[in-house]
Tab-separated table of C-alpha atoms in Angstrom:
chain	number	residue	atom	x	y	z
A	964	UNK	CA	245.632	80.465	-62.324
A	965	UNK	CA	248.216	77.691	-60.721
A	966	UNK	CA	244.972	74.991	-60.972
A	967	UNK	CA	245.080	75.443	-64.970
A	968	UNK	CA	249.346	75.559	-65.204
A	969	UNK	CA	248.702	72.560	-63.126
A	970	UNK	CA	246.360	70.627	-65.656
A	971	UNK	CA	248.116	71.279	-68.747
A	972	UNK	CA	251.182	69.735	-66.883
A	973	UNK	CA	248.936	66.598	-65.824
A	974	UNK	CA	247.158	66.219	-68.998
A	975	UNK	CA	250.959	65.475	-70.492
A	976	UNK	CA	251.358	63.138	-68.519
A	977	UNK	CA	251.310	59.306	-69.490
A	978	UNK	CA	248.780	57.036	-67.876
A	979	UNK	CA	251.811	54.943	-66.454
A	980	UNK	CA	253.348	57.492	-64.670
A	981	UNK	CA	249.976	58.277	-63.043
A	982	UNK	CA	249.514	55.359	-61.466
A	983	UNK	CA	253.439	55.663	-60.528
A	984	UNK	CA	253.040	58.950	-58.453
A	985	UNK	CA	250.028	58.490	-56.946
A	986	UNK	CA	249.817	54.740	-56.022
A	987	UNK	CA	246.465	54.505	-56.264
A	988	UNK	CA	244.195	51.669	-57.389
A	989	UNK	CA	241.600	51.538	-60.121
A	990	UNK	CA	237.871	51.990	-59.624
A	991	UNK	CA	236.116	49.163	-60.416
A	992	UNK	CA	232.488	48.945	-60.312
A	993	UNK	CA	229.624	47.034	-61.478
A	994	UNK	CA	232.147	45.399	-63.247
A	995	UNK	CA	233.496	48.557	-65.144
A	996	UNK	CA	236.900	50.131	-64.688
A	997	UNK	CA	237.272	53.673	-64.464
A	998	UNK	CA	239.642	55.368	-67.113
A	999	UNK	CA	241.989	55.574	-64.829
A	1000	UNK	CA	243.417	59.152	-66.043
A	1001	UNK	CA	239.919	60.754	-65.073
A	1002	UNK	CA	239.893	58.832	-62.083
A	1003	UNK	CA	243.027	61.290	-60.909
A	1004	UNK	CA	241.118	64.296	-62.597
A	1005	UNK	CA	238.020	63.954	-60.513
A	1006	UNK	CA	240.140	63.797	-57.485
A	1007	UNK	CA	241.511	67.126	-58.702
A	1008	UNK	CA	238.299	68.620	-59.821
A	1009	UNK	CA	236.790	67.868	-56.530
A	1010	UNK	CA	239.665	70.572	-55.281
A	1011	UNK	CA	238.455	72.964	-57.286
A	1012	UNK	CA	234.710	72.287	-57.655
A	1013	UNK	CA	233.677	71.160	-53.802
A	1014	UNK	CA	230.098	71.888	-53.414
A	1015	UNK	CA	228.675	70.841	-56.438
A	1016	UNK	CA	227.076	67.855	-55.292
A	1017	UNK	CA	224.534	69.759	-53.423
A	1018	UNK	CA	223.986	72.678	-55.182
A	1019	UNK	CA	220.891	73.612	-53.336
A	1020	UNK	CA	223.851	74.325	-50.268
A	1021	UNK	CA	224.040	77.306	-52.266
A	1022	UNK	CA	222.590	80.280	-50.788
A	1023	UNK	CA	221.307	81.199	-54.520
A	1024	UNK	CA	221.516	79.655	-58.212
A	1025	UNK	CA	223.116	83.516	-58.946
A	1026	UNK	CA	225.954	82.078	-56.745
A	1027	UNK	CA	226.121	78.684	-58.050
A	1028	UNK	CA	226.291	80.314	-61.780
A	1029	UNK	CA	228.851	82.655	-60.495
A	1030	UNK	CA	231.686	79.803	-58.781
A	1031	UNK	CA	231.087	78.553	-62.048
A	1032	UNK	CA	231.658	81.254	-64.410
A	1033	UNK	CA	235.876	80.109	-64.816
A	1034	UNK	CA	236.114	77.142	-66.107
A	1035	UNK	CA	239.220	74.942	-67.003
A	1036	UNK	CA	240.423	74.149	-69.789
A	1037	UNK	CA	239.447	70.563	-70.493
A	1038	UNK	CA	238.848	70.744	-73.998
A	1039	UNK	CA	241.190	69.766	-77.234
A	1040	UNK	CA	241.539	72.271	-80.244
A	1041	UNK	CA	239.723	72.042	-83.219
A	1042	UNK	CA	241.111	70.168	-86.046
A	1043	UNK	CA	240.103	72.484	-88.426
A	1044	UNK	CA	239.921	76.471	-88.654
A	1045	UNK	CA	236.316	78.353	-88.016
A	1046	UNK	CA	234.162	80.673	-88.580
A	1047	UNK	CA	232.304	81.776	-86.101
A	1048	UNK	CA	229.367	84.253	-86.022
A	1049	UNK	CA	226.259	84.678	-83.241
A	1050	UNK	CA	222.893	86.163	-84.313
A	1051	UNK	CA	220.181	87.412	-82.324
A	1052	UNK	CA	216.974	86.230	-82.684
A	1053	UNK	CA	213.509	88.734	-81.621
A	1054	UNK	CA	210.670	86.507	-79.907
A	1055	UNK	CA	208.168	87.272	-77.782
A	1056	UNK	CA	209.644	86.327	-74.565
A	1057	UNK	CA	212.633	88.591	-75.330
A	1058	UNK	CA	216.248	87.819	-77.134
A	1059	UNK	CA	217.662	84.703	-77.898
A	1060	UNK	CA	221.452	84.471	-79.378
A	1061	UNK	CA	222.355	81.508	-81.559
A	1062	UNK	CA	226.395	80.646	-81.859
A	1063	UNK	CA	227.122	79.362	-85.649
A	1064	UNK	CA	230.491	77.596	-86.020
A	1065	UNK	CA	231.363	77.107	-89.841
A	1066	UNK	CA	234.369	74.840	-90.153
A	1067	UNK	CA	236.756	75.427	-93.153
A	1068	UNK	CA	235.659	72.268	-94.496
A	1069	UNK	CA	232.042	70.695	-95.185
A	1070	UNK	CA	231.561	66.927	-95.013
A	1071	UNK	CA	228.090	66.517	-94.183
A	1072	UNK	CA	224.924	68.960	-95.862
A	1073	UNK	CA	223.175	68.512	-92.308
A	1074	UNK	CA	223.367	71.660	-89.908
A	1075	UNK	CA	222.832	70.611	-86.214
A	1076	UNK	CA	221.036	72.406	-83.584
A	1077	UNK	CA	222.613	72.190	-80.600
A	1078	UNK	CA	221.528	72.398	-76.508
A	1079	UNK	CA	223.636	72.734	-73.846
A	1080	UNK	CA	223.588	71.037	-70.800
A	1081	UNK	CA	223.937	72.562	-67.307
A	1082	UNK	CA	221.137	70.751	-65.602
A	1083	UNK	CA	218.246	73.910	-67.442
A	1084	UNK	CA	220.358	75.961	-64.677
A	1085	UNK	CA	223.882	76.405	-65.395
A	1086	UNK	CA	225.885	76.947	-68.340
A	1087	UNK	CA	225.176	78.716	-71.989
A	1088	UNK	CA	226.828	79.198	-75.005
A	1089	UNK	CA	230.540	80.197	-73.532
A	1090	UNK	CA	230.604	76.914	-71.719
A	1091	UNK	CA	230.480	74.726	-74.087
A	1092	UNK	CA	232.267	77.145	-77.130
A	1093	UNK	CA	235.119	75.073	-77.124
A	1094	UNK	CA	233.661	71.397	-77.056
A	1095	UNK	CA	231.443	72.915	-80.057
A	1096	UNK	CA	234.408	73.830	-81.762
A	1097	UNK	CA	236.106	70.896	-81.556
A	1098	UNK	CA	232.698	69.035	-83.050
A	1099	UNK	CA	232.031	71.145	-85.492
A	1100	UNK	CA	235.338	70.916	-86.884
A	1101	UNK	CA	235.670	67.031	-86.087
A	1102	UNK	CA	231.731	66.387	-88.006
A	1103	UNK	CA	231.918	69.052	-90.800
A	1104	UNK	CA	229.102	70.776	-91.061
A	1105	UNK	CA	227.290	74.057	-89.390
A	1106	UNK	CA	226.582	73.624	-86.032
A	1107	UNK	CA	224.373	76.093	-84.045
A	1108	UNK	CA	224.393	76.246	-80.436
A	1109	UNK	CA	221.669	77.778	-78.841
A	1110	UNK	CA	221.204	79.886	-75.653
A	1111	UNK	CA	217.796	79.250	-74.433
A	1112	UNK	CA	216.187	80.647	-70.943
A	1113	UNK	CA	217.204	78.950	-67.777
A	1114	UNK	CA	215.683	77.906	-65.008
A	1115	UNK	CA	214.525	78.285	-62.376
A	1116	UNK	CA	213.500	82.353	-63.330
A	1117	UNK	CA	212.599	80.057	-66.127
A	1118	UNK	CA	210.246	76.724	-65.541
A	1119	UNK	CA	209.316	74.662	-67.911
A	1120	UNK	CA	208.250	75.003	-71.114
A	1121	UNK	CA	210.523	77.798	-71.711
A	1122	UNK	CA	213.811	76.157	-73.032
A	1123	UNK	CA	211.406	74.420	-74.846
A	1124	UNK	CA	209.548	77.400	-76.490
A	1125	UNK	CA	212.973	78.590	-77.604
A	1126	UNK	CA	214.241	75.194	-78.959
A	1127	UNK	CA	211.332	75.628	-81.083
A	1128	UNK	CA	211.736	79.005	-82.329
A	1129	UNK	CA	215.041	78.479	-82.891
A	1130	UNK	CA	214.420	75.394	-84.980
A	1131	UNK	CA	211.434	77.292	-86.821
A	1132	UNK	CA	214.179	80.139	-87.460
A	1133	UNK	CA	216.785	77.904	-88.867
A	1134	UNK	CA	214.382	76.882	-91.327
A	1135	UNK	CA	212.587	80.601	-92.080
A	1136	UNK	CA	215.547	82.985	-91.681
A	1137	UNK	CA	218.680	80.811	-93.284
A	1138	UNK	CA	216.021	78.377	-95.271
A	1139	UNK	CA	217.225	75.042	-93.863
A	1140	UNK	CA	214.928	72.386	-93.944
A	1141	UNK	CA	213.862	71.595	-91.022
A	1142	UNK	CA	214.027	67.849	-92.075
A	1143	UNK	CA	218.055	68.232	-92.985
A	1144	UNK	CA	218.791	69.600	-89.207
A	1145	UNK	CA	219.833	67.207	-86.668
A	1146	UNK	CA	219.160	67.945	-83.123
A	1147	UNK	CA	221.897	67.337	-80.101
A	1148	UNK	CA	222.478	68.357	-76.851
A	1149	UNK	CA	224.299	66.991	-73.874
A	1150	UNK	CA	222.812	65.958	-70.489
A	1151	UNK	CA	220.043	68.651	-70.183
A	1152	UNK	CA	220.342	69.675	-73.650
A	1153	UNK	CA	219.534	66.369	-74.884
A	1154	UNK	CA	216.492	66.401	-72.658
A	1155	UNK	CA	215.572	69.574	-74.435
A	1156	UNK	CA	216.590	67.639	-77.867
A	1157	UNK	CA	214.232	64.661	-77.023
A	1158	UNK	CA	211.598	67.139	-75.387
A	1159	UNK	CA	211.162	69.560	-78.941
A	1160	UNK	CA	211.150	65.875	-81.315
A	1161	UNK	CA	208.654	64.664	-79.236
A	1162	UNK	CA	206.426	68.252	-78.922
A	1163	UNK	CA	206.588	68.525	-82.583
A	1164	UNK	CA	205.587	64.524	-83.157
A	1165	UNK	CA	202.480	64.868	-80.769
A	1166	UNK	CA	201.591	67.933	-82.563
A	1167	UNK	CA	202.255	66.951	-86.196
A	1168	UNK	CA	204.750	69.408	-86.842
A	1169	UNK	CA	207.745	68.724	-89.291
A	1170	UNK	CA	210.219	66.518	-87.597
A	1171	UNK	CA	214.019	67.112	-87.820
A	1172	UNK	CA	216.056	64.710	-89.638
A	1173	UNK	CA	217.355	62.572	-86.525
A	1174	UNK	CA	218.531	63.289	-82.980
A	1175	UNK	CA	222.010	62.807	-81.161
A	1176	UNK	CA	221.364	62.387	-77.222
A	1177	UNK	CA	224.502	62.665	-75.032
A	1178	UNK	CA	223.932	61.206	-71.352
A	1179	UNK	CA	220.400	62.670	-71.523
A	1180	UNK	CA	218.195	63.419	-68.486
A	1181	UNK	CA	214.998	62.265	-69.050
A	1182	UNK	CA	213.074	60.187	-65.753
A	1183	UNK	CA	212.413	63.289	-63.273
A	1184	UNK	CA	211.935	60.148	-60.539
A	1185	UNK	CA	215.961	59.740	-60.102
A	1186	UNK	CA	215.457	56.154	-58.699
A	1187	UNK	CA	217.225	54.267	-61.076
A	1188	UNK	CA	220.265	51.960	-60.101
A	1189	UNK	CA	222.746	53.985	-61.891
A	1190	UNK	CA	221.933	57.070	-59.873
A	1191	UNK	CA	222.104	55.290	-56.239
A	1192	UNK	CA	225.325	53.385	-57.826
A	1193	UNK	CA	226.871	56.597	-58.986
A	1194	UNK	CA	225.125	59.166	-56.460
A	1195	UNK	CA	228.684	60.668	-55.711
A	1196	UNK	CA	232.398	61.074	-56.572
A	1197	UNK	CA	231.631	61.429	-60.180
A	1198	UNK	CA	231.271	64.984	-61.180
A	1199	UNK	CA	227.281	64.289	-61.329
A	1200	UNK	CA	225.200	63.624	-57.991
A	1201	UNK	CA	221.829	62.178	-57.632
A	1202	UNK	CA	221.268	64.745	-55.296
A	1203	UNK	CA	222.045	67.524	-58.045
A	1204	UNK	CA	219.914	65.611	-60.397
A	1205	UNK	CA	216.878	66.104	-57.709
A	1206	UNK	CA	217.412	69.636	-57.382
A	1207	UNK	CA	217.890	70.332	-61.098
A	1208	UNK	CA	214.438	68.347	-61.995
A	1209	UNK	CA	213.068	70.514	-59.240
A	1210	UNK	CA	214.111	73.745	-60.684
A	1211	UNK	CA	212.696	73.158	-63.829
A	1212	UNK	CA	209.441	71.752	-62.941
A	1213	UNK	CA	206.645	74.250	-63.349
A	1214	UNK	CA	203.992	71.894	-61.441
A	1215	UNK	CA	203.582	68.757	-60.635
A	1216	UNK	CA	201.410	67.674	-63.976
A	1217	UNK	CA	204.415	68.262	-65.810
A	1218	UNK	CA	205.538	64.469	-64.304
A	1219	UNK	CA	202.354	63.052	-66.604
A	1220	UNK	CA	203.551	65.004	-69.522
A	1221	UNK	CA	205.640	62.984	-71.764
A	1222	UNK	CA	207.431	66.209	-73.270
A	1223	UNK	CA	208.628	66.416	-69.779
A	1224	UNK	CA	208.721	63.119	-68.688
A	1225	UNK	CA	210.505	61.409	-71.212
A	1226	UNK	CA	209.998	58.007	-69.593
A	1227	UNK	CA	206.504	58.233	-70.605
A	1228	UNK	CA	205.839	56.672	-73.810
A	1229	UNK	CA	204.510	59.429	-76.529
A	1230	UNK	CA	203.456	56.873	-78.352
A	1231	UNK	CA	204.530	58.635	-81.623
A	1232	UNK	CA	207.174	58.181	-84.445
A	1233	UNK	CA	210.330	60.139	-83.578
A	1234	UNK	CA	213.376	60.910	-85.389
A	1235	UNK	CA	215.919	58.466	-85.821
A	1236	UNK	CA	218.285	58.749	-82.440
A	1237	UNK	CA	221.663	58.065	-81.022
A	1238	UNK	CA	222.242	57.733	-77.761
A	1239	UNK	CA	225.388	58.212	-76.148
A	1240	UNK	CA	225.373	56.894	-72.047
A	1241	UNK	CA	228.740	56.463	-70.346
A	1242	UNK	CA	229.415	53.765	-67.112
A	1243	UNK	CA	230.415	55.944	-64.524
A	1244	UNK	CA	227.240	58.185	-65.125
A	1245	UNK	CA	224.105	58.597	-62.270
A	1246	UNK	CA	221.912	58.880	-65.824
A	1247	UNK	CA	223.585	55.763	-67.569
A	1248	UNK	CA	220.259	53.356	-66.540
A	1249	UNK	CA	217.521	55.840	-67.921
A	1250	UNK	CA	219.440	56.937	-71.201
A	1251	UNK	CA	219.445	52.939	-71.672
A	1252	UNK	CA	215.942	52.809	-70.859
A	1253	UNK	CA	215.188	55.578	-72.987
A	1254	UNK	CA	216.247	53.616	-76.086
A	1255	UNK	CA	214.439	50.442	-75.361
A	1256	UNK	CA	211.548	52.822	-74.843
A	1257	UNK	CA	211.881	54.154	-78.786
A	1258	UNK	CA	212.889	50.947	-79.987
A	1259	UNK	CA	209.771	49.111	-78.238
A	1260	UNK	CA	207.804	51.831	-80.352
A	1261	UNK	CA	209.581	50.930	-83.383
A	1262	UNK	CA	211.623	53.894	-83.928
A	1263	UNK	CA	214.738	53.466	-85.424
A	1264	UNK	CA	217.687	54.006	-82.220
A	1265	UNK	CA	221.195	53.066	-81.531
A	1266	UNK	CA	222.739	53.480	-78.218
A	1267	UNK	CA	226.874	53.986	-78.274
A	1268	UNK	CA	228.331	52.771	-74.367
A	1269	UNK	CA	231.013	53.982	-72.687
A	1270	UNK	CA	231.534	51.585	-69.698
A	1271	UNK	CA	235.132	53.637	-68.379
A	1272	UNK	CA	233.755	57.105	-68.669
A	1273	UNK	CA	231.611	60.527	-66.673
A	1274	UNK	CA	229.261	62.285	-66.808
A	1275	UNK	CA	230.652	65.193	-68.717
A	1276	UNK	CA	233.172	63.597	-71.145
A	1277	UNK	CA	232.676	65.403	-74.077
A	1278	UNK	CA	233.364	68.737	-72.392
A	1279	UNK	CA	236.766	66.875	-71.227
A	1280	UNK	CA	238.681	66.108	-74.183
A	1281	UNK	CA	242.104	66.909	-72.720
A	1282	UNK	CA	241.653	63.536	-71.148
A	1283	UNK	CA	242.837	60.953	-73.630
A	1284	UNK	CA	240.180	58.579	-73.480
A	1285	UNK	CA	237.205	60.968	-73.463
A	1286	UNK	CA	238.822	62.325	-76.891
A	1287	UNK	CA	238.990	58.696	-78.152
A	1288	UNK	CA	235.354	58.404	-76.963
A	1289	UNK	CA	234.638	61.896	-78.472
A	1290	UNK	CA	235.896	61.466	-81.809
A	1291	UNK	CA	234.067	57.769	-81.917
A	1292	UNK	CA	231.069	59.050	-80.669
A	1293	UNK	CA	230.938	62.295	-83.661
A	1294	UNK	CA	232.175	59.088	-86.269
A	1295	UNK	CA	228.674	57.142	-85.515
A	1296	UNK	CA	227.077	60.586	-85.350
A	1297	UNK	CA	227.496	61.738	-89.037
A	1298	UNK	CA	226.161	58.349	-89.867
A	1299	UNK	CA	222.913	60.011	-88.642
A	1300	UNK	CA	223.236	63.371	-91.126
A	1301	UNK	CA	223.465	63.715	-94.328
């Protein structure tokens, strides 16, 4: 594909002779600068991925899924050889498969449990199989990625029921403790992350050892600043936000639920967390507000900023900075694991 010969060219290509070729300026706001590299990638991306900000322009989500089924290759190569294995898990609602990437080399005794994000609509285990490599290899430790039901043939609490088995089956089936797994998950997936730590506080169930949330979703509203600031141009819409919130949503009670609605205070002890936001991001303002919720509680919660980078980045890594950002990010991480 010419759009993919074309990338590998541009990701060679120095920041200096960027702004050399294509004369244009930096975006600057709320007093952030762009990276200026994925500035000129989302102008390219928008070639290739027009649409996306509406996604309910879509005549189905089966077409969505499909336009999205080739991605590009925006992610570095591990560091580090793997293994890599899937299993199949038997539950009640049907199969589930698990990916397990075993680097060459253990650093940390902490598996991770990992969601993907895709808005509970798009994306699975093959979307993200390359920025998990690259983790698992850059961490050191087992990493598990799993491939829950999606909405909306799915509402909610489905990814949820499988977050749970899966965790429950980590700890029966390959006798982890649940309290040495870490949970993560990007955008969506760290919705789901935040969503199973706070099920399991509410109901007294055995809490995993700490939580890594990367841009997470969690105020079904969409009003913040960030999202009206950011509500285009930036690989992430408010408007897709809506619609994903809306595909998920079973009902409207599931707004008072605070397994849902993760601006709601639980009101319970979670996990200690890391949260990753990132300037240029419609979900910067309520990942931010998500920590001071946790810390007001008296959890123990650090939040990592980004003010030059997407929505997105760690599935980007081919662009300089969001590997910098990347490999900092994983550094504070596996202060979090053991």
């Amino acid at each position: 594909m010419a759009i993919k010969l074309f990338l590998k060219i541009f990701f060679a290509l120095p920041v200096w002779l960027l702004r050399c070729i294509t004369f244009q300026k930096s975006t600057i706001i709320n007093n952030q600068i762009l990276d200026f590299q994925t500035q000129i990638f989302l102008g390219l991306q928008s070639l290739q991925v027009d649409g996306l900000d509406d996604p309910g322009s879509f005549d189905s989500v089966q077409e969505i899924r499909e336009f999205m089924i080739e991605g590009l290759p925006l992610s570095s190569k591990p560091s580090m050889p793997l293994r890599i294995k899937d299993h199949v898990l038997s539950t009640q609602f049907g199969h589930l498969k698990i990916r397990q990437y075993c680097p060459e080399m253990n650093t940390s005794s902490s598996p991770i449990l990992y969601f993907h994000g895709g808005g509970y609509v798009l994306g699975g285990i093959e979307s993200h199989d390359a920025a998990l490599q690259f983790f698992a290899a850059e961490i050191g430790t087992n990493i598990f990625s799993l491939d829950y039901r999606l909405a909306p043939e799915n509402k909610f609490p489905s990814s949820l029921q499988d977050a749970n088995f899966a965790l429950e089956w980590l700890g029966k089936e390959l006798n982890l403790p649940i309290s040495d797994i870490s949970l993560c998950g990007d955008s969506a997936g760290a919705h789901l992350a935040a969503s199973l730590s706070t099920y399991r506080a509410i109901n007294k169930f055995e809490l995993p050892l700490s939580q890594c949330l990367i841009y997470p979703m969690t105020d079904p509203l969409c009003n913040s600043k960030s999202q009206a600031d950011f509500d285009s141009g930036f690989l992430l819409s408010q408007k897709a936000m809506i619609w994903f919130w809306e595909q998920l949503m079973h009902s409207s009670e599931n707004l008072h639920d605070p397994v849902f609605n993760l601006s709601i205070d639980p009101e319970v002890s979670l996990p200690k967390t890391l949260i990753i936001t990132a300037g240029f991001d419609p979900l910067s303002d309520e990942g931010e507000a998500y920590a001071r919720l946790l810390d007001n509680f008296g959890n123990e919660v650090q939040q990592v900023h980004y003010p030059h980078l997407i929505h997105g980045f760690v599935n980007m890594t081919a662009l300089k900075a969001a590997k910098d950002a990347t490999k900092d990010l994983l550094k504070t991480y596996k202060k979090f694991l053991k």
